[in-house]
mmCIF file of C-alpha atoms and ligand atoms in Angstrom:
data_model
loop_
_atom_site.group_PDB
_atom_site.id
_atom_site.type_symbol
_atom_site.label_atom_id
_atom_site.label_comp_id
_atom_site.label_asym_id
_atom_site.label_seq_id
_atom_site.Cartn_x
_atom_site.Cartn_y
_atom_site.Cartn_z
ATOM 1 C CA ALA A 1 0.000 0.000 0.000
ATOM 2 C CA THR A 2 0.929 3.666 -0.136
ATOM 3 C CA TRP A 3 1.180 5.230 3.310
ATOM 4 C CA ARG A 4 0.659 8.993 3.605
ATOM 5 C CA TYR A 5 2.953 10.909 6.005
ATOM 6 C CA ALA A 6 2.697 14.670 6.622
ATOM 7 C CA PHE A 7 4.994 16.912 8.652
ATOM 8 C CA GLU A 8 5.297 20.573 9.685
ATOM 9 C CA GLU A 9 8.532 21.446 7.908
ATOM 10 C CA ALA A 10 10.181 21.400 4.489
ATOM 11 C CA LEU A 11 11.779 18.253 3.054
ATOM 12 C CA GLU A 12 15.322 19.415 3.870
ATOM 13 C CA GLU A 13 14.502 20.558 7.420
ATOM 14 C CA VAL A 14 14.827 18.275 10.464
ATOM 15 C CA GLN A 15 11.306 16.782 10.372
ATOM 16 C CA GLY A 16 11.709 16.271 6.622
ATOM 17 C CA LYS A 17 15.062 14.521 7.054
ATOM 18 C CA PHE A 18 13.479 12.225 9.626
ATOM 19 C CA ALA A 19 10.547 11.495 7.301
ATOM 20 C CA GLN A 20 12.868 10.804 4.351
ATOM 21 C CA LYS A 21 14.840 8.304 6.427
ATOM 22 C CA PHE A 22 11.607 6.637 7.581
ATOM 23 C CA LYS A 23 10.427 6.344 3.963
ATOM 24 C CA GLU A 24 13.767 4.868 2.915
ATOM 25 C CA GLU A 25 13.640 2.245 5.697
ATOM 26 C CA ILE A 26 10.023 1.260 5.026
ATOM 27 C CA GLU A 27 10.559 0.978 1.285
ATOM 28 C CA ALA A 28 13.737 -1.074 1.759
ATOM 29 C CA ASN A 29 12.159 -3.494 4.228
ATOM 30 C CA THR A 30 8.492 -3.846 3.228
ATOM 31 C CA ASP A 31 6.331 -3.879 0.095
ATOM 32 C CA HIS A 32 4.811 -0.529 1.054
ATOM 33 C CA THR A 33 5.638 2.926 -0.219
ATOM 34 C CA VAL A 34 5.528 6.161 1.762
ATOM 35 C CA GLN A 35 4.242 9.399 0.239
ATOM 36 C CA LEU A 36 5.610 12.485 1.978
ATOM 37 C CA PHE A 37 3.648 15.716 2.453
ATOM 38 C CA PRO A 38 5.891 18.605 3.589
ATOM 39 C CA PHE A 39 4.633 21.812 5.224
ATOM 40 C CA GLY A 40 2.282 23.782 3.050
ATOM 41 C CA THR A 41 1.016 20.903 0.928
ATOM 42 C CA LEU A 42 -1.924 19.966 3.189
ATOM 43 C CA GLY A 43 -2.346 23.022 5.408
ATOM 44 C CA GLU A 44 -1.107 24.093 8.823
ATOM 45 C CA SER A 45 -0.105 21.810 11.693
ATOM 46 C CA ASP A 46 -3.660 21.629 13.068
ATOM 47 C CA ASP A 47 -4.955 20.563 9.650
ATOM 48 C CA ILE A 48 -2.553 17.647 9.243
ATOM 49 C CA MET A 49 -3.297 16.507 12.797
ATOM 50 C CA GLU A 50 -7.032 16.399 12.009
ATOM 51 C CA GLN A 51 -6.300 14.477 8.810
ATOM 52 C CA ALA A 52 -4.235 11.936 10.761
ATOM 53 C CA GLN A 53 -6.948 11.531 13.404
ATOM 54 C CA SER A 54 -9.591 10.957 10.751
ATOM 55 C CA GLY A 55 -7.426 8.460 8.863
ATOM 56 C CA ILE A 56 -6.888 10.493 5.682
ATOM 57 C CA LEU A 57 -3.221 10.475 6.675
ATOM 58 C CA ASN A 58 -1.477 7.415 8.114
ATOM 59 C CA PHE A 59 1.394 9.280 9.763
ATOM 60 C CA VAL A 60 1.852 12.803 11.077
ATOM 61 C CA ASP A 61 4.629 14.776 12.731
ATOM 62 C CA GLN A 62 3.136 17.356 15.056
ATOM 63 C CA SER A 63 5.098 19.210 17.724
ATOM 64 C CA PRO A 64 3.715 19.441 21.274
ATOM 65 C CA GLY A 65 3.642 23.207 20.668
ATOM 66 C CA PHE A 66 0.483 22.614 18.649
ATOM 67 C CA THR A 67 -0.885 19.589 20.553
ATOM 68 C CA GLY A 68 -1.790 21.501 23.736
ATOM 69 C CA ALA A 69 -5.513 21.797 22.965
ATOM 70 C CA LEU A 70 -5.804 18.086 22.194
ATOM 71 C CA ILE A 71 -3.473 16.746 24.884
ATOM 72 C CA PRO A 72 -2.894 19.423 27.562
ATOM 73 C CA GLU A 73 -0.148 17.288 29.203
ATOM 74 C CA ALA A 74 1.999 17.668 26.049
ATOM 75 C CA GLN A 75 2.554 21.262 27.145
ATOM 76 C CA VAL A 76 5.006 20.022 29.765
ATOM 77 C CA PHE A 77 7.695 20.598 27.108
ATOM 78 C CA PHE A 78 7.225 24.347 27.608
ATOM 79 C CA VAL A 79 8.261 24.550 31.232
ATOM 80 C CA PRO A 80 11.393 26.697 30.760
ATOM 81 C CA TYR A 81 14.752 25.114 31.627
ATOM 82 C CA LEU A 82 13.194 21.677 32.197
ATOM 83 C CA LEU A 83 15.152 19.993 29.381
ATOM 84 C CA PRO A 84 18.943 19.763 29.774
ATOM 85 C CA GLN A 85 21.245 21.904 27.634
ATOM 86 C CA ASP A 86 23.850 19.159 27.370
ATOM 87 C CA GLN A 87 23.232 17.287 24.097
ATOM 88 C CA ASP A 88 24.208 13.808 25.333
ATOM 89 C CA THR A 89 21.947 14.078 28.366
ATOM 90 C CA LEU A 90 19.132 15.388 26.187
ATOM 91 C CA ASN A 91 19.474 12.526 23.706
ATOM 92 C CA GLU A 92 19.646 9.935 26.485
ATOM 93 C CA PHE A 93 16.521 11.468 28.032
ATOM 94 C CA PHE A 94 14.512 11.113 24.811
ATOM 95 C CA ARG A 95 15.806 7.573 24.360
ATOM 96 C CA SER A 96 15.008 6.263 27.831
ATOM 97 C CA SER A 97 12.266 8.479 29.307
ATOM 98 C CA VAL A 98 9.409 6.555 30.940
ATOM 99 C CA ALA A 99 7.156 9.616 30.554
ATOM 100 C CA ILE A 100 7.747 9.692 26.800
ATOM 101 C CA ASN A 101 7.841 5.976 26.103
ATOM 102 C CA GLU A 102 5.115 4.767 28.473
ATOM 103 C CA MET A 103 2.922 7.605 29.752
ATOM 104 C CA PHE A 104 2.465 9.820 26.687
ATOM 105 C CA PRO A 105 1.479 6.923 24.361
ATOM 106 C CA LYS A 106 -1.645 6.346 26.523
ATOM 107 C CA LEU A 107 -2.672 10.005 26.206
ATOM 108 C CA TYR A 108 -2.143 10.033 22.437
ATOM 109 C CA ALA A 109 -4.069 6.735 22.150
ATOM 110 C CA GLU A 110 -7.115 8.434 23.708
ATOM 111 C CA GLN A 111 -7.026 10.805 20.725
ATOM 112 C CA GLY A 112 -6.861 7.980 18.185
ATOM 113 C CA LEU A 113 -3.100 8.235 17.737
ATOM 114 C CA GLN A 114 -0.274 5.741 18.104
ATOM 115 C CA LEU A 115 2.673 7.756 19.420
ATOM 116 C CA LEU A 116 5.766 6.391 17.679
ATOM 117 C CA THR A 117 8.524 8.671 18.932
ATOM 118 C CA MET A 118 9.474 12.089 20.241
ATOM 119 C CA PHE A 119 12.792 13.719 19.389
ATOM 120 C CA PRO A 120 14.560 17.067 19.922
ATOM 121 C CA GLU A 121 15.196 19.481 17.033
ATOM 122 C CA GLY A 122 17.667 21.883 18.600
ATOM 123 C CA GLU A 123 18.044 24.710 21.099
ATOM 124 C CA VAL A 124 15.350 27.334 20.756
ATOM 125 C CA CYS A 125 16.537 30.958 20.436
ATOM 126 C CA MET A 126 14.520 34.176 20.167
ATOM 127 C CA THR A 127 14.698 36.522 17.205
ATOM 128 C CA THR A 128 13.603 40.111 17.804
ATOM 129 C CA GLN A 129 14.040 43.633 16.422
ATOM 130 C CA ASP A 130 16.002 44.889 19.453
ATOM 131 C CA PRO A 131 18.525 43.283 21.793
ATOM 132 C CA VAL A 132 17.188 41.266 24.745
ATOM 133 C CA HIS A 133 19.350 41.107 27.853
ATOM 134 C CA SER A 134 16.591 40.884 30.471
ATOM 135 C CA PRO A 135 12.805 40.400 30.737
ATOM 136 C CA ASP A 136 12.490 44.215 30.748
ATOM 137 C CA ASP A 137 13.675 44.249 27.129
ATOM 138 C CA LEU A 138 10.671 42.102 26.166
ATOM 139 C CA ASN A 139 8.225 44.589 27.667
ATOM 140 C CA GLU A 140 5.670 45.588 24.980
ATOM 141 C CA VAL A 141 7.204 43.129 22.509
ATOM 142 C CA LYS A 142 4.447 41.190 20.726
ATOM 143 C CA PHE A 143 6.100 37.807 20.607
ATOM 144 C CA ARG A 144 4.770 34.999 18.445
ATOM 145 C CA VAL A 145 4.431 31.611 20.103
ATOM 146 C CA MET A 146 2.978 28.330 18.865
ATOM 147 C CA THR A 147 -0.709 27.923 19.697
ATOM 148 C CA ASN A 148 -0.242 26.591 23.207
ATOM 149 C CA PRO A 149 -1.581 28.108 26.463
ATOM 150 C CA LEU A 150 1.475 27.173 28.543
ATOM 151 C CA LEU A 151 3.855 28.785 26.072
ATOM 152 C CA VAL A 152 1.723 31.912 26.415
ATOM 153 C CA GLU A 153 2.201 31.722 30.202
ATOM 154 C CA SER A 154 5.921 31.186 29.771
ATOM 155 C CA TYR A 155 6.404 34.258 27.544
ATOM 156 C CA LYS A 156 4.219 36.337 29.846
ATOM 157 C CA ALA A 157 6.584 35.333 32.645
ATOM 158 C CA PHE A 158 9.510 36.332 30.393
ATOM 159 C CA GLY A 159 7.969 39.832 30.225
ATOM 160 C CA ALA A 160 6.640 39.764 26.638
ATOM 161 C CA THR A 161 3.158 40.031 25.126
ATOM 162 C CA PRO A 162 2.671 36.526 23.703
ATOM 163 C CA THR A 163 0.764 36.191 20.423
ATOM 164 C CA PRO A 164 -0.141 32.624 19.398
ATOM 165 C CA LEU A 165 -0.074 32.108 15.621
ATOM 166 C CA PRO A 166 0.208 29.159 13.230
ATOM 167 C CA TRP A 167 3.578 28.969 11.496
ATOM 168 C CA GLY A 168 2.369 30.096 8.063
ATOM 169 C CA GLU A 169 1.581 33.574 9.348
ATOM 170 C CA VAL A 170 4.847 34.303 11.138
ATOM 171 C CA TYR A 171 7.089 35.709 8.367
ATOM 172 C CA GLY A 172 4.385 38.089 7.140
ATOM 173 C CA ALA A 173 3.450 39.181 10.662
ATOM 174 C CA LEU A 174 7.096 40.072 11.400
ATOM 175 C CA GLN A 175 7.401 41.867 8.076
ATOM 176 C CA THR A 176 4.325 44.008 8.689
ATOM 177 C CA GLY A 177 5.134 44.612 12.363
ATOM 178 C CA ILE A 178 2.082 42.827 13.790
ATOM 179 C CA ILE A 179 4.597 40.951 15.928
ATOM 180 C CA GLN A 180 8.197 41.861 16.800
ATOM 181 C CA GLY A 181 9.645 38.530 17.862
ATOM 182 C CA GLN A 182 9.430 34.744 17.700
ATOM 183 C CA GLU A 183 11.445 31.706 18.810
ATOM 184 C CA ASN A 184 12.710 28.612 17.007
ATOM 185 C CA PRO A 185 15.735 26.277 16.804
ATOM 186 C CA GLY A 186 18.809 27.511 14.913
ATOM 187 C CA PHE A 187 18.389 25.421 11.750
ATOM 188 C CA PHE A 188 14.839 26.753 11.337
ATOM 189 C CA LEU A 189 15.835 30.388 11.897
ATOM 190 C CA GLU A 190 18.293 29.924 9.048
ATOM 191 C CA SER A 191 16.193 27.894 6.590
ATOM 192 C CA THR A 192 13.110 30.097 6.969
ATOM 193 C CA LYS A 193 15.207 33.285 6.753
ATOM 194 C CA MET A 194 13.993 34.779 10.010
ATOM 195 C CA TYR A 195 17.067 37.076 9.763
ATOM 196 C CA GLU A 196 15.364 38.913 6.887
ATOM 197 C CA VAL A 197 12.602 40.122 9.200
ATOM 198 C CA THR A 198 14.381 40.405 12.580
ATOM 199 C CA ASP A 199 17.769 41.848 13.620
ATOM 200 C CA VAL A 200 18.785 40.090 16.833
ATOM 201 C CA ILE A 201 19.081 36.457 17.929
ATOM 202 C CA THR A 202 19.103 35.782 21.664
ATOM 203 C CA CYS A 203 19.851 32.367 23.154
ATOM 204 C CA ILE A 204 19.059 31.855 26.819
ATOM 205 C CA GLY A 205 19.101 28.039 26.974
ATOM 206 C CA HIS A 206 15.442 27.857 28.036
ATOM 207 C CA ASN A 207 14.320 25.062 25.762
ATOM 208 C CA ASN A 208 14.974 22.530 23.049
ATOM 209 C CA PHE A 209 12.343 22.157 20.328
ATOM 210 C CA THR A 210 10.536 18.836 20.811
ATOM 211 C CA THR A 211 8.501 17.127 18.134
ATOM 212 C CA ALA A 212 6.415 13.927 17.955
ATOM 213 C CA VAL A 213 5.653 11.397 15.217
ATOM 214 C CA MET A 214 2.508 9.316 15.360
ATOM 215 C CA ALA A 215 0.299 7.040 13.303
ATOM 216 C CA ASN A 216 -3.473 6.886 13.043
ATOM 217 C CA LYS A 217 -4.229 4.284 15.719
ATOM 218 C CA ASP A 218 -6.894 2.300 13.821
ATOM 219 C CA PHE A 219 -4.515 2.094 10.869
ATOM 220 C CA TYR A 220 -1.625 0.940 13.052
ATOM 221 C CA ASP A 221 -3.720 -1.560 15.032
ATOM 222 C CA GLY A 222 -5.066 -3.032 11.797
ATOM 223 C CA LEU A 223 -1.624 -3.813 10.381
ATOM 224 C CA SER A 224 0.039 -7.226 10.475
ATOM 225 C CA GLU A 225 2.542 -7.814 13.226
ATOM 226 C CA ASP A 226 5.307 -7.790 10.599
ATOM 227 C CA ASP A 227 4.272 -4.359 9.349
ATOM 228 C CA GLN A 228 4.056 -3.001 12.897
ATOM 229 C CA LYS A 229 7.542 -4.336 13.591
ATOM 230 C CA ALA A 230 8.837 -2.773 10.373
ATOM 231 C CA ILE A 231 7.377 0.602 11.384
ATOM 232 C CA ASP A 232 8.837 0.412 14.883
ATOM 233 C CA ALA A 233 12.266 -0.523 13.456
ATOM 234 C CA ALA A 234 12.108 2.261 10.850
ATOM 235 C CA ILE A 235 11.254 4.759 13.597
ATOM 236 C CA GLU A 236 14.198 3.560 15.686
ATOM 237 C CA ALA A 237 16.592 3.874 12.752
ATOM 238 C CA SER A 238 15.257 7.340 11.934
ATOM 239 C CA PHE A 239 15.565 8.408 15.576
ATOM 240 C CA ASP A 240 19.255 7.449 15.645
ATOM 241 C CA TYR A 241 19.784 9.072 12.255
ATOM 242 C CA ILE A 242 18.163 12.377 13.234
ATOM 243 C CA LEU A 243 20.163 12.756 16.450
ATOM 244 C CA ASP A 244 23.321 12.115 14.486
ATOM 245 C CA TYR A 245 22.248 14.505 11.706
ATOM 246 C CA GLN A 246 21.886 17.305 14.241
ATOM 247 C CA GLN A 247 25.403 17.135 15.655
ATOM 248 C CA GLY A 248 26.891 20.587 15.242
ATOM 249 C CA LEU A 249 23.815 21.804 13.352
ATOM 250 C CA GLN A 250 22.938 24.622 15.772
ATOM 251 C CA ASP A 251 26.373 26.282 15.520
ATOM 252 C CA GLU A 252 26.572 25.760 11.752
ATOM 253 C CA SER A 253 23.162 27.357 11.328
ATOM 254 C CA LEU A 254 24.073 30.426 13.384
ATOM 255 C CA GLU A 255 27.257 30.765 11.322
ATOM 256 C CA LYS A 256 25.276 30.586 8.078
ATOM 257 C CA ILE A 257 23.013 33.338 9.364
ATOM 258 C CA LYS A 258 26.079 35.490 10.109
ATOM 259 C CA GLU A 259 27.269 34.929 6.544
ATOM 260 C CA ALA A 260 23.896 35.763 5.030
ATOM 261 C CA LYS A 261 23.517 38.883 7.189
ATOM 262 C CA PRO A 262 26.757 40.052 8.855
ATOM 263 C CA GLU A 263 24.986 42.802 10.816
ATOM 264 C CA MET A 264 22.715 40.260 12.555
ATOM 265 C CA GLN A 265 23.426 40.374 16.295
ATOM 266 C CA ILE A 266 23.738 36.962 17.917
ATOM 267 C CA ASN A 267 23.753 37.140 21.704
ATOM 268 C CA ILE A 268 24.304 34.102 23.891
ATOM 269 C CA LEU A 269 23.279 35.385 27.305
ATOM 270 C CA SER A 270 25.572 34.821 30.287
ATOM 271 C CA GLU A 271 24.548 32.784 33.347
ATOM 272 C CA ASP A 272 23.898 36.056 35.169
ATOM 273 C CA GLU A 273 21.690 37.447 32.451
ATOM 274 C CA ARG A 274 19.780 34.149 32.274
ATOM 275 C CA LYS A 275 18.901 34.172 35.974
ATOM 276 C CA PRO A 276 15.682 36.231 35.807
ATOM 277 C CA PHE A 277 14.455 34.020 32.953
ATOM 278 C CA MET A 278 15.323 30.863 34.911
ATOM 279 C CA GLU A 279 13.469 32.141 37.942
ATOM 280 C CA THR A 280 10.164 31.993 36.019
ATOM 281 C CA ALA A 281 10.269 28.177 35.821
ATOM 282 C CA GLY A 282 8.453 27.618 39.132
ATOM 283 C CA ASP A 283 5.476 29.804 38.184
ATOM 284 C CA VAL A 284 5.172 28.167 34.774
ATOM 285 C CA GLU A 285 5.262 24.721 36.428
ATOM 286 C CA ASP A 286 2.441 25.822 38.718
ATOM 287 C CA ALA A 287 0.457 27.038 35.717
ATOM 288 C CA PHE A 288 1.038 23.672 34.027
ATOM 289 C CA ILE A 289 -0.273 21.763 37.049
ATOM 290 C CA GLU A 290 -3.269 24.067 37.269
ATOM 291 C CA MET A 291 -4.076 23.346 33.611
ATOM 292 C CA THR A 292 -3.575 19.586 33.756
ATOM 293 C CA GLY A 293 -4.302 18.486 37.338
ATOM 294 C CA ASP A 294 -2.962 15.298 38.932
ATOM 295 C CA GLY A 295 -2.282 13.624 35.589
ATOM 296 C CA GLY A 296 -0.073 16.477 34.462
ATOM 297 C CA GLU A 297 1.743 16.625 37.783
ATOM 298 C CA GLU A 298 2.468 12.900 37.530
ATOM 299 C CA ILE A 299 3.997 13.362 34.074
ATOM 300 C CA LEU A 300 6.061 16.338 35.212
ATOM 301 C CA ASN A 301 7.395 14.368 38.187
ATOM 302 C CA GLN A 302 8.187 11.352 36.018
ATOM 303 C CA MET A 303 10.009 13.586 33.547
ATOM 304 C CA LYS A 304 12.133 14.992 36.340
ATOM 305 C CA LYS A 305 13.012 11.448 37.428
ATOM 306 C CA ASP A 306 13.809 10.510 33.819
ATOM 307 C CA LEU A 307 16.016 13.596 33.487
ATOM 308 C CA ALA A 308 17.942 12.708 36.645
ATOM 309 C CA THR A 309 18.442 9.166 35.332
ATOM 310 C CA ALA A 310 19.633 10.466 31.958
ATOM 311 C CA GLU A 311 22.030 12.844 33.684
ATOM 312 C CA GLN A 312 23.544 10.044 35.747
ATOM 313 C CA ALA A 313 23.864 7.794 32.712
ATOM 314 C CA THR A 314 25.792 10.408 30.737
ATOM 315 C CA GLN A 315 28.063 11.812 33.423
HETATM 316 O O1 6CS B 1 7.476 27.525 15.003
HETATM 317 C C1 6CS B 1 6.827 26.714 14.362
HETATM 318 O O2 6CS B 1 5.605 26.793 14.272
HETATM 319 C C2 6CS B 1 7.563 25.610 13.616
HETATM 320 N N1 6CS B 1 8.882 25.393 14.124
HETATM 321 C C3 6CS B 1 9.549 24.305 13.831
HETATM 322 C C4 6CS B 1 10.974 24.145 14.206
HETATM 323 N N2 6CS B 1 8.977 23.282 13.225
HETATM 324 C C5 6CS B 1 7.591 23.281 12.829
HETATM 325 C C6 6CS B 1 6.771 24.338 13.501
HETATM 326 O O3 6CS B 1 5.624 24.582 12.788
#
């Protein structure tokens, strides 16, 4: 059969590289073919998610940044400074996390989705018109965030005026001044030319962009055991591939931006400057628990345990 797989990025961006590897593995090891639908071919992130839930698509890559309405617990990825900044620890966390591998699949299943994997896409940095050295500098800045209530809380705590928008509207909104800032991982800032419509990049180490790949659950459950095994193996191979692909990517991307626009300011904030941003984490955690109740708190606590385990394993 032909399996339809949509994602939120272009073919040569991280989600696209993952999808291409998945397609290659499936086509090498089964009789099936995979048809890829990059960003823009079937609509925004919310559209492809609906299509996957209804079975029009077999596979979808949607980031937790857009899954908050459907699965409020997925917003846990927007508690600032929860994920480690060390790449090995981060990778080990995604590989071994009980929250990701055992708890989240149950929540996605309730929405008709078979969660196949989650993986990181790189450190998120802000791009703005003016330099940001403290939350005061974000005062009055209309800052685009993904459509996710906790991310709104987090940028409020950072001092900005958060403006949730789907991705397709971001470049134009920056160009026309409807918003003055947004955040994304380095490779994406470069490939989508955010430097054409903003002048300053600020990295404060507050997050790594997480994404998730899932299948329509009825589709997955209806497959033969061999096909399910082939999918699981293809996902594993693509997971390893995508972590490897990203080695050094953040720095390379920032360098490419410097080449494309030498006057772009790139500021990596010092530990001291990061402090007031780090101090918001507790309030955002509280907001998360208020939004998600006991279930959310359980996931947050499990994630903290998983992070401690990953840290120990990579020391
Ligand atoms: O900011 C966004 O909306 C987009 N950012 C990335 C890195 N991937 C897809 C998502 O739509």
